[in-house]
CSV table of C-alpha atoms and ligand atoms in Angstrom, one decimal:
chain,number,residue,atom,x,y,z
A,1,MET,CA,-74.4,58.7,0.5
A,2,TRP,CA,-73.2,55.8,-1.5
A,3,LEU,CA,-72.0,52.3,-0.7
A,4,GLN,CA,-69.8,49.9,-2.3
A,5,ARG,CA,-69.3,46.3,-1.2
A,6,VAL,CA,-66.6,44.2,-2.7
A,7,GLY,CA,-66.3,40.5,-2.0
A,8,ARG,CA,-64.0,38.1,-3.7
A,9,SER,CA,-62.8,34.7,-2.7
A,10,LEU,CA,-59.2,34.5,-1.7
A,11,GLY,CA,-57.2,31.3,-1.1
A,12,GLN,CA,-57.9,31.0,2.6
A,13,GLY,CA,-61.7,31.3,2.2
A,14,ARG,CA,-64.0,34.2,1.7
A,15,ARG,CA,-62.5,37.6,2.6
A,16,HIS,CA,-64.5,40.8,2.3
A,17,LEU,CA,-63.8,44.4,2.9
A,18,SER,CA,-66.4,47.0,2.5
A,19,ALA,CA,-66.5,50.6,3.3
A,20,LYS,CA,-69.2,53.2,3.2
A,21,ILE,CA,-69.9,56.8,4.2
A,22,VAL,CA,-72.1,57.2,7.2
A,23,LYS,CA,-73.8,60.4,8.5
A,24,GLY,CA,-72.1,62.3,5.7
A,25,THR,CA,-68.8,62.7,7.6
A,26,SER,CA,-67.7,59.3,8.8
A,27,ILE,CA,-66.5,56.1,7.1
A,28,GLU,CA,-67.6,52.7,8.2
A,29,VAL,CA,-65.2,49.9,7.4
A,30,GLN,CA,-66.4,46.3,7.5
A,31,PRO,CA,-63.7,43.7,7.4
A,32,GLU,CA,-65.2,40.2,7.0
A,33,ASP,CA,-62.4,37.8,7.4
A,34,GLY,CA,-63.8,35.9,10.3
A,35,GLU,CA,-61.1,36.8,12.7
A,36,SER,CA,-62.0,40.3,13.5
A,37,ALA,CA,-65.1,41.3,11.6
A,38,ALA,CA,-66.5,44.1,13.7
A,39,THR,CA,-67.5,47.2,11.9
A,40,MET,CA,-65.1,50.1,12.6
A,41,THR,CA,-66.2,53.7,12.3
A,42,PHE,CA,-63.7,56.5,11.6
A,43,PRO,CA,-64.5,60.2,11.7
A,44,GLY,CA,-63.6,61.7,8.3
A,45,VAL,CA,-61.8,64.6,9.8
A,46,TRP,CA,-59.5,62.2,11.6
A,47,LEU,CA,-58.9,60.1,8.5
A,48,ARG,CA,-58.1,63.2,6.4
A,49,ASP,CA,-55.8,64.5,9.2
A,50,ASN,CA,-54.0,61.2,9.1
A,51,CYS,CA,-53.6,60.8,5.4
A,52,ARG,CA,-50.5,58.7,4.7
A,53,CYS,CA,-49.6,60.1,1.3
A,54,ALA,CA,-46.2,61.8,0.8
A,55,VAL,CA,-47.8,65.2,0.7
A,56,CYS,CA,-49.5,64.8,4.1
A,57,PHE,CA,-47.0,62.5,5.8
A,58,HIS,CA,-43.3,62.5,5.9
A,59,GLY,CA,-42.3,58.8,5.8
A,60,SER,CA,-38.7,58.8,7.1
A,61,SER,CA,-39.5,61.0,10.2
A,62,LYS,CA,-42.9,59.3,10.6
A,63,SER,CA,-44.4,62.7,11.1
A,64,ARG,CA,-47.4,64.6,9.9
A,65,ARG,CA,-46.5,67.3,7.3
A,66,LEU,CA,-50.0,68.3,6.4
A,67,ASP,CA,-50.5,72.1,6.1
A,68,TRP,CA,-52.6,72.7,9.2
A,69,ASP,CA,-53.0,76.4,8.5
A,70,ALA,CA,-55.1,75.3,5.5
A,71,PHE,CA,-56.8,72.3,7.2
A,72,ASP,CA,-60.5,72.2,6.8
A,73,THR,CA,-62.0,70.6,9.9
A,74,ARG,CA,-65.4,70.3,8.0
A,75,VAL,CA,-63.8,68.2,5.3
A,76,ARG,CA,-66.2,65.5,4.0
A,77,PRO,CA,-65.6,62.2,2.2
A,78,LEU,CA,-67.2,62.4,-1.3
A,79,SER,CA,-66.7,58.8,-2.2
A,80,VAL,CA,-65.1,55.7,-0.7
A,81,ARG,CA,-63.9,52.5,-2.4
A,82,SER,CA,-62.5,49.4,-0.9
A,83,ASP,CA,-59.8,47.2,-2.6
A,84,LYS,CA,-60.1,43.9,-0.9
A,85,ALA,CA,-57.2,42.3,-2.7
A,86,ALA,CA,-54.8,45.1,-1.6
A,87,GLY,CA,-56.6,45.3,1.8
A,88,GLN,CA,-57.0,49.1,1.3
A,89,VAL,CA,-59.7,51.7,1.6
A,90,HIS,CA,-59.5,54.7,-0.8
A,91,VAL,CA,-61.2,58.0,-0.1
A,92,SER,CA,-61.9,61.1,-2.2
A,93,TRP,CA,-62.4,64.2,-0.1
A,94,SER,CA,-64.3,67.5,-0.5
A,95,ASP,CA,-60.9,69.3,-0.5
A,96,ALA,CA,-60.0,67.5,-3.8
A,97,HIS,CA,-57.5,65.2,-2.1
A,98,GLU,CA,-57.3,61.4,-2.3
A,99,SER,CA,-56.2,59.2,0.5
A,100,SER,CA,-55.6,55.4,0.9
A,101,TYR,CA,-55.4,53.5,4.2
A,102,THR,CA,-54.5,49.9,4.7
A,103,LEU,CA,-56.9,47.7,6.7
A,104,ALA,CA,-54.1,46.7,9.1
A,105,TRP,CA,-53.3,50.4,9.8
A,106,LEU,CA,-57.0,51.2,10.3
A,107,ARG,CA,-57.5,48.2,12.7
A,108,GLN,CA,-54.6,49.3,14.9
A,109,ARG,CA,-56.2,52.7,15.2
A,110,SER,CA,-59.8,51.5,15.6
A,111,PHE,CA,-61.9,53.7,17.9
A,112,ASP,CA,-63.4,50.6,19.5
A,113,THR,CA,-63.0,51.0,23.3
A,114,GLN,CA,-61.7,47.5,23.8
A,115,ARG,CA,-59.0,48.0,21.2
A,116,GLN,CA,-58.1,51.3,22.6
A,117,ARG,CA,-57.8,49.9,26.0
A,118,SER,CA,-55.6,47.1,24.9
A,119,TYR,CA,-53.3,49.5,23.0
A,120,LEU,CA,-53.0,51.7,26.0
A,121,GLU,CA,-52.4,48.9,28.5
A,122,ASP,CA,-50.2,46.7,26.3
A,123,PHE,CA,-48.2,49.3,24.5
A,124,TYR,CA,-48.6,52.9,25.8
A,125,ARG,CA,-48.1,52.1,29.5
A,126,PRO,CA,-48.8,48.8,31.3
A,127,SER,CA,-51.6,49.2,33.9
A,128,THR,CA,-50.3,49.3,37.4
A,129,ARG,CA,-51.1,46.7,39.9
A,130,HIS,CA,-51.3,48.1,43.4
A,131,TRP,CA,-50.1,46.1,46.3
A,132,ALA,CA,-50.2,46.0,50.1
A,133,GLY,CA,-47.0,45.6,52.1
A,134,ALA,CA,-47.9,42.1,53.1
A,135,GLU,CA,-47.9,41.1,49.4
A,136,PHE,CA,-44.4,42.3,48.8
A,137,GLU,CA,-42.8,38.9,48.6
A,138,GLN,CA,-45.3,37.8,45.9
A,139,ILE,CA,-45.1,40.9,43.7
A,140,ALA,CA,-41.4,41.7,44.0
A,141,GLN,CA,-39.7,40.0,41.0
A,142,HIS,CA,-36.0,39.2,41.0
A,143,PHE,CA,-33.8,39.3,37.9
A,144,ASP,CA,-30.2,38.3,37.3
A,145,TYR,CA,-28.1,41.4,36.6
A,146,GLU,CA,-25.9,39.8,34.0
A,147,GLN,CA,-28.9,38.4,32.2
A,148,VAL,CA,-30.6,41.8,32.1
A,149,MET,CA,-27.4,43.2,30.7
A,150,ALA,CA,-27.1,40.5,28.1
A,151,GLU,CA,-30.6,39.5,27.0
A,152,ASP,CA,-33.3,41.7,25.7
A,153,ALA,CA,-36.0,39.3,27.0
A,154,SER,CA,-34.8,39.8,30.6
A,155,LEU,CA,-34.4,43.5,30.1
A,156,LYS,CA,-38.0,43.6,28.9
A,157,GLN,CA,-39.3,41.6,31.9
A,158,TRP,CA,-37.5,43.8,34.4
A,159,LEU,CA,-38.9,47.0,32.9
A,160,GLN,CA,-42.3,45.5,32.6
A,161,ALA,CA,-42.3,44.5,36.3
A,162,LEU,CA,-41.0,47.9,37.2
A,163,ALA,CA,-43.9,49.5,35.3
A,164,VAL,CA,-46.6,47.2,36.7
A,165,TYR,CA,-45.5,46.8,40.4
A,166,GLY,CA,-43.2,49.8,40.8
A,167,VAL,CA,-40.4,47.7,42.1
A,168,ALA,CA,-38.0,45.0,41.0
A,169,LEU,CA,-34.7,43.6,42.3
A,170,LEU,CA,-31.6,42.7,40.3
A,171,ARG,CA,-29.1,40.3,41.8
A,172,GLY,CA,-25.6,39.3,41.2
A,173,ALA,CA,-24.2,42.6,40.1
A,174,PRO,CA,-20.5,43.2,40.5
A,175,LEU,CA,-19.4,45.4,43.3
A,176,ASP,CA,-17.9,48.2,41.3
A,177,GLU,CA,-19.2,51.8,41.2
A,178,GLY,CA,-20.0,51.6,37.5
A,179,VAL,CA,-23.0,49.2,37.8
A,180,VAL,CA,-25.7,51.9,38.1
A,181,ARG,CA,-24.4,53.7,35.0
A,182,ARG,CA,-24.1,50.5,32.9
A,183,LEU,CA,-27.6,49.5,33.9
A,184,ALA,CA,-29.0,53.0,33.2
A,185,GLU,CA,-27.2,53.0,29.8
A,186,ARG,CA,-28.6,49.5,29.0
A,187,VAL,CA,-32.0,51.2,29.2
A,188,GLY,CA,-31.1,54.7,27.9
A,189,PHE,CA,-29.3,57.2,29.9
A,190,ILE,CA,-29.0,58.5,33.5
A,191,ARG,CA,-31.2,61.3,34.7
A,192,ARG,CA,-28.9,63.9,36.2
A,193,THR,CA,-30.0,65.9,39.3
A,194,THR,CA,-28.6,68.4,41.7
A,195,TYR,CA,-26.8,65.5,43.3
A,196,GLY,CA,-25.0,64.5,40.2
A,197,GLU,CA,-25.5,61.5,37.9
A,198,GLU,CA,-24.3,58.7,40.2
A,199,PHE,CA,-24.6,59.5,43.9
A,200,ILE,CA,-23.1,57.7,46.8
A,201,VAL,CA,-25.3,57.1,49.9
A,202,GLN,CA,-23.1,56.7,52.9
A,203,ALA,CA,-22.9,58.4,56.3
A,204,LYS,CA,-20.8,61.6,55.7
A,205,PRO,CA,-19.6,64.2,58.1
A,206,GLY,CA,-21.4,67.5,57.6
A,207,ALA,CA,-24.0,65.9,55.3
A,208,GLN,CA,-25.7,68.2,52.9
A,209,ASN,CA,-28.6,65.8,52.6
A,210,PHE,CA,-30.6,64.1,55.3
A,211,ALA,CA,-30.1,60.7,53.5
A,212,TYR,CA,-26.3,61.0,54.1
A,213,LEU,CA,-26.6,60.3,57.8
A,214,SER,CA,-26.9,56.9,59.5
A,215,LEU,CA,-30.1,58.0,61.1
A,216,PRO,CA,-33.4,56.4,60.2
A,217,LEU,CA,-34.6,57.9,56.9
A,218,PRO,CA,-38.4,58.1,57.1
A,219,LEU,CA,-40.5,57.2,54.0
A,220,HIS,CA,-40.2,59.7,51.3
A,221,THR,CA,-40.1,60.6,47.6
A,222,ASP,CA,-36.7,61.7,46.3
A,223,LEU,CA,-36.5,65.2,44.9
A,224,PRO,CA,-40.2,66.2,45.5
A,225,TYR,CA,-39.0,69.7,45.1
A,226,TYR,CA,-38.5,69.2,41.3
A,227,GLU,CA,-41.2,69.8,38.8
A,228,TYR,CA,-39.7,67.0,36.8
A,229,LYS,CA,-38.9,64.4,39.4
A,230,PRO,CA,-36.6,61.6,38.6
A,231,SER,CA,-38.8,58.6,37.9
A,232,VAL,CA,-37.0,55.5,38.9
A,233,ASN,CA,-34.3,55.0,41.6
A,234,ILE,CA,-31.5,52.6,41.1
A,235,LEU,CA,-29.8,51.7,44.4
A,236,HIS,CA,-26.8,49.4,44.1
A,237,CYS,CA,-25.7,47.9,47.4
A,238,VAL,CA,-21.9,47.7,47.3
A,239,VAL,CA,-21.4,47.3,51.1
A,240,GLN,CA,-24.1,46.6,53.5
A,241,THR,CA,-23.8,47.4,57.2
A,242,LYS,CA,-23.3,44.4,59.5
A,243,SER,CA,-25.0,46.2,62.3
A,244,ARG,CA,-28.7,46.1,62.9
A,245,GLY,CA,-30.7,48.4,60.6
A,246,GLY,CA,-29.7,49.7,57.2
A,247,SER,CA,-32.8,48.0,55.8
A,248,ASN,CA,-34.8,49.5,53.0
A,249,LEU,CA,-38.5,50.4,53.5
A,250,LEU,CA,-40.9,50.4,50.6
A,251,VAL,CA,-44.6,51.1,50.4
A,252,ASP,CA,-46.9,51.4,47.4
A,253,ALA,CA,-48.4,54.8,47.9
A,254,PHE,CA,-50.9,54.2,45.1
A,255,HIS,CA,-52.3,51.4,47.3
A,256,ILE,CA,-52.3,53.8,50.3
A,257,ALA,CA,-54.1,56.4,48.1
A,258,ASP,CA,-56.6,53.7,47.1
A,259,ARG,CA,-57.3,53.0,50.8
A,260,LEU,CA,-57.6,56.7,51.6
A,261,ARG,CA,-60.0,57.2,48.7
A,262,SER,CA,-62.3,54.5,49.8
A,263,GLN,CA,-62.1,54.8,53.6
A,264,HIS,CA,-61.4,58.5,54.1
A,265,PRO,CA,-62.6,60.4,51.0
A,266,GLU,CA,-62.3,63.8,52.5
A,267,ASP,CA,-58.7,63.3,53.4
A,268,PHE,CA,-58.1,61.9,49.9
A,269,GLU,CA,-59.7,65.0,48.3
A,270,ARG,CA,-57.6,67.4,50.4
A,271,LEU,CA,-54.4,65.6,49.6
A,272,CYS,CA,-55.2,65.7,45.9
A,273,ARG,CA,-56.2,69.4,45.9
A,274,ILE,CA,-54.0,71.3,48.3
A,275,PRO,CA,-50.6,72.2,47.0
A,276,VAL,CA,-47.6,71.8,49.3
A,277,ASP,CA,-44.3,73.7,49.0
A,278,TRP,CA,-41.4,71.2,48.8
A,279,ASN,CA,-37.9,72.5,49.0
A,280,ASP,CA,-34.2,71.8,49.1
A,281,ILE,CA,-31.6,74.4,49.9
A,282,GLY,CA,-27.9,73.8,49.8
A,283,SER,CA,-24.9,73.5,47.6
A,284,GLU,CA,-23.3,70.6,45.8
A,285,ASP,CA,-19.9,70.6,44.2
A,286,GLY,CA,-19.6,74.3,44.9
A,287,ARG,CA,-22.8,75.1,43.2
A,288,GLU,CA,-25.5,76.7,45.3
A,289,PHE,CA,-29.1,75.7,44.8
A,290,HIS,CA,-32.6,76.6,46.0
A,291,ASN,CA,-35.2,74.2,44.7
A,292,ILE,CA,-38.9,74.7,45.3
A,293,TRP,CA,-41.9,73.0,43.7
A,294,ARG,CA,-45.5,73.2,44.8
A,295,ALA,CA,-47.7,70.2,44.3
A,296,PRO,CA,-50.3,68.2,46.2
A,297,VAL,CA,-49.3,64.9,47.9
A,298,ILE,CA,-51.4,62.9,45.5
A,299,CYS,CA,-51.3,64.2,41.9
A,300,LEU,CA,-54.0,63.0,39.5
A,301,ASP,CA,-53.8,63.0,35.7
A,302,ALA,CA,-56.4,64.2,33.3
A,303,GLU,CA,-58.2,60.8,33.6
A,304,GLY,CA,-58.3,60.9,37.4
A,305,LYS,CA,-55.6,58.2,37.7
A,306,TYR,CA,-52.6,58.6,39.9
A,307,ALA,CA,-49.8,60.6,38.2
A,308,ARG,CA,-47.4,60.8,41.1
A,309,ILE,CA,-47.1,61.1,44.8
A,310,ASN,CA,-45.0,63.6,46.8
A,311,HIS,CA,-44.0,63.0,50.4
A,312,SER,CA,-41.0,64.0,52.4
A,313,VAL,CA,-40.7,65.2,56.0
A,314,PRO,CA,-37.3,66.9,55.7
A,315,GLN,CA,-38.0,68.4,52.2
A,316,ARG,CA,-41.3,70.0,53.0
A,317,ASP,CA,-40.9,73.7,53.1
A,318,SER,CA,-41.8,75.9,56.1
A,319,HIS,CA,-43.6,78.1,53.6
A,320,PHE,CA,-47.1,76.7,53.1
A,321,SER,CA,-48.8,79.0,50.6
A,322,VAL,CA,-52.4,78.0,51.0
A,323,PRO,CA,-55.5,79.8,52.6
A,324,LEU,CA,-55.3,79.8,56.4
A,325,GLU,CA,-58.4,77.7,56.8
A,326,GLU,CA,-56.9,74.8,54.8
A,327,VAL,CA,-53.9,74.4,57.1
A,328,GLU,CA,-55.3,72.4,60.1
A,329,PRO,CA,-57.5,70.1,58.1
A,330,TRP,CA,-54.6,69.4,55.7
A,331,TYR,CA,-52.4,68.4,58.6
A,332,GLU,CA,-55.0,65.9,59.8
A,333,SER,CA,-55.3,64.4,56.4
A,334,TYR,CA,-51.6,64.2,55.7
A,335,ALA,CA,-51.0,62.6,59.1
A,336,ARG,CA,-53.5,59.9,58.3
A,337,PHE,CA,-51.8,59.3,54.9
A,338,VAL,CA,-48.4,59.1,56.6
A,339,ARG,CA,-49.6,56.7,59.3
A,340,LEU,CA,-51.2,54.4,56.8
A,341,ALA,CA,-48.0,54.4,54.7
A,342,ARG,CA,-45.8,53.8,57.7
A,343,ASP,CA,-48.0,50.9,59.0
A,344,ASP,CA,-47.9,49.2,55.5
A,345,ALA,CA,-44.2,49.6,54.8
A,346,HIS,CA,-42.2,46.5,54.0
A,347,ALA,CA,-38.6,46.3,55.3
A,348,PHE,CA,-35.9,44.2,53.8
A,349,LYS,CA,-32.1,44.4,53.7
A,350,THR,CA,-30.3,44.3,50.4
A,351,ARG,CA,-27.0,42.4,50.1
A,352,PRO,CA,-23.9,43.4,48.2
A,353,GLY,CA,-24.6,42.9,44.5
A,354,ASP,CA,-28.3,43.6,44.8
A,355,VAL,CA,-29.7,46.5,42.7
A,356,LEU,CA,-33.0,47.7,44.0
A,357,THR,CA,-35.0,49.6,41.4
A,358,PHE,CA,-38.3,51.3,42.1
A,359,ASN,CA,-40.7,53.9,40.9
A,360,ASN,CA,-39.8,57.1,42.8
A,361,ILE,CA,-43.1,58.9,42.0
A,362,ARG,CA,-45.3,56.0,43.1
A,363,LEU,CA,-43.6,54.1,45.9
A,364,LEU,CA,-42.4,55.8,49.1
A,365,HIS,CA,-39.0,54.6,50.3
A,366,GLY,CA,-37.0,54.9,53.4
A,367,ARG,CA,-34.2,53.3,55.4
A,368,THR,CA,-33.9,52.1,59.0
A,369,GLY,CA,-31.1,53.7,61.0
A,370,TYR,CA,-27.8,51.9,61.4
A,371,ASP,CA,-24.4,52.2,63.2
A,372,ASP,CA,-21.7,53.6,61.1
A,373,THR,CA,-18.1,53.0,62.1
A,374,GLU,CA,-14.8,52.6,60.3
A,375,GLN,CA,-15.1,48.8,60.5
A,376,ASN,CA,-18.8,48.7,59.8
A,377,SER,CA,-19.9,51.0,57.0
A,378,ARG,CA,-22.6,51.0,54.4
A,379,TYR,CA,-22.1,52.0,50.8
A,380,ILE,CA,-24.9,52.4,48.3
A,381,VAL,CA,-24.4,53.8,44.8
A,382,GLY,CA,-27.5,55.4,43.3
A,383,ALA,CA,-28.7,56.9,40.0
A,384,TYR,CA,-32.0,57.7,38.4
A,385,LEU,CA,-33.8,56.9,35.2
A,386,ASP,CA,-36.8,58.7,33.7
A,387,TRP,CA,-40.1,57.0,32.7
A,388,ASP,CA,-40.0,58.6,29.2
A,389,ILE,CA,-36.8,56.8,28.5
A,390,ILE,CA,-37.9,53.5,30.2
A,391,TYR,CA,-41.3,53.3,28.4
A,392,SER,CA,-39.7,54.1,25.1
A,393,ARG,CA,-37.2,51.3,25.6
A,394,LEU,CA,-40.0,48.9,26.7
A,395,ARG,CA,-42.1,49.8,23.6
A,396,VAL,CA,-39.1,49.2,21.3
A,397,LEU,CA,-38.5,45.8,22.9
A,398,LYS,CA,-42.2,44.9,22.6
A,399,LYS,CA,-42.2,45.9,18.9
A,400,HIS,CA,-39.3,43.6,18.2
A,401,ALA,CA,-40.7,40.7,20.2
A,402,PRO,CA,-44.5,41.2,20.1
A,403,PRO,CA,-46.7,39.3,22.6
A,404,PRO,CA,-48.8,36.3,21.5
A,405,ALA,CA,-51.0,37.1,18.4
A,406,ASN,CA,-54.4,37.1,20.2
A,407,LYS,CA,-53.5,40.1,22.3
A,408,SER,CA,-52.8,42.8,19.7
B,501,OGA,C1,-31.8,58.3,49.7
B,501,OGA,C2,-32.3,57.0,50.1
B,501,OGA,C3,-31.9,54.7,50.7
B,501,OGA,C4,-30.8,53.9,51.4
B,501,OGA,O1,-30.6,58.5,49.6
B,501,OGA,O2,-32.7,59.2,49.4
B,501,OGA,O3,-33.5,56.8,50.2
B,501,OGA,O4,-30.9,52.7,51.3
B,501,OGA,N1,-31.4,56.1,50.5
B,501,OGA,O5,-29.9,54.5,52.0
B,502,ZN,ZN1,-52.5,63.1,1.6
B,503,ZN,ZN1,-34.4,58.4,49.0
């Protein structure tokens, strides 16, 4: 193992950069510029895999082009040299390759857990803040529709609020049917489903969907019977009923799951484990469909965090493809979850020009019943967006207007 330290005075004071091989396979980089001087350790295999030279990395597509069929996972650094003036670390490898990395690039990819956490929370996906129904007025942020359409800063704040709280309200939208499309296209593009791109929620004779009645619509997830559920609902209120009812109901099901996890862990475990058959059978625009997706009510990701929630009374299939002995306990657990959610739901009535946006795979939503007559109707235009598209837009907005320096 050999070590080289280089230190030279630069204008703004002493700046050092040193790098050495540790344990034969890793490289330790020590920036000493006062601001962020912690030692960073990088596994050699990772550095070699991420070589930025033109042979290993395709610049314009920002993609790895390294020949992985020939990649040696036992590759070792033979020598390392730091160039403080250029802010670079150069490595010679046991596979006869040479690589260079800038300090800035290395810093952004430091394996330090604090740095990784801030990258994940500030850039990958903002951490969610779960809320109880009683907190709704404090957490629900309002934005001006025209401002969101015109200013990137407003667009970013809306999408950030949606990511963190799962709900945000836009106000002052015009009363035409094109609002949901224009808004979705400001972010990216509409997510199409069985029910089209834009859909109209109003009481309809011979309704093909339970929502298209004026009956109370209990708390639910839209399209739980899709493997790839639409992520965010956009509901534009064009006409609101003057009758009682027609209010929206919202509850943060991540908060309900938190409560279940701490107060009723057996129910929580069951709702995370037992797959439920969700379904939707019908036809739309002359096209017949039969959708089924099996998934638990609470779906966890690889890190044990909530990935998504599924709940719908009308769209739960009469097929329940689980072992017999799981059925009765599951009903008890599910009933507890549904009761907790119902008791925590916050009701509010949107006004014409309001656009309610919320996370369909986190919040449960519903609607109170209303009277629908010729003189007193209700007309909501809806559309969906997907998180992939929203997060991507949010990251691009953040890249162009980074947060204050001390955070990154
Ligand atoms: C729906 C729905 C809410 C509303 O159509 O799935 O939840 O306000 N509608 O009518
Ligand atoms: Zn290379
Ligand atoms: Zn719905």
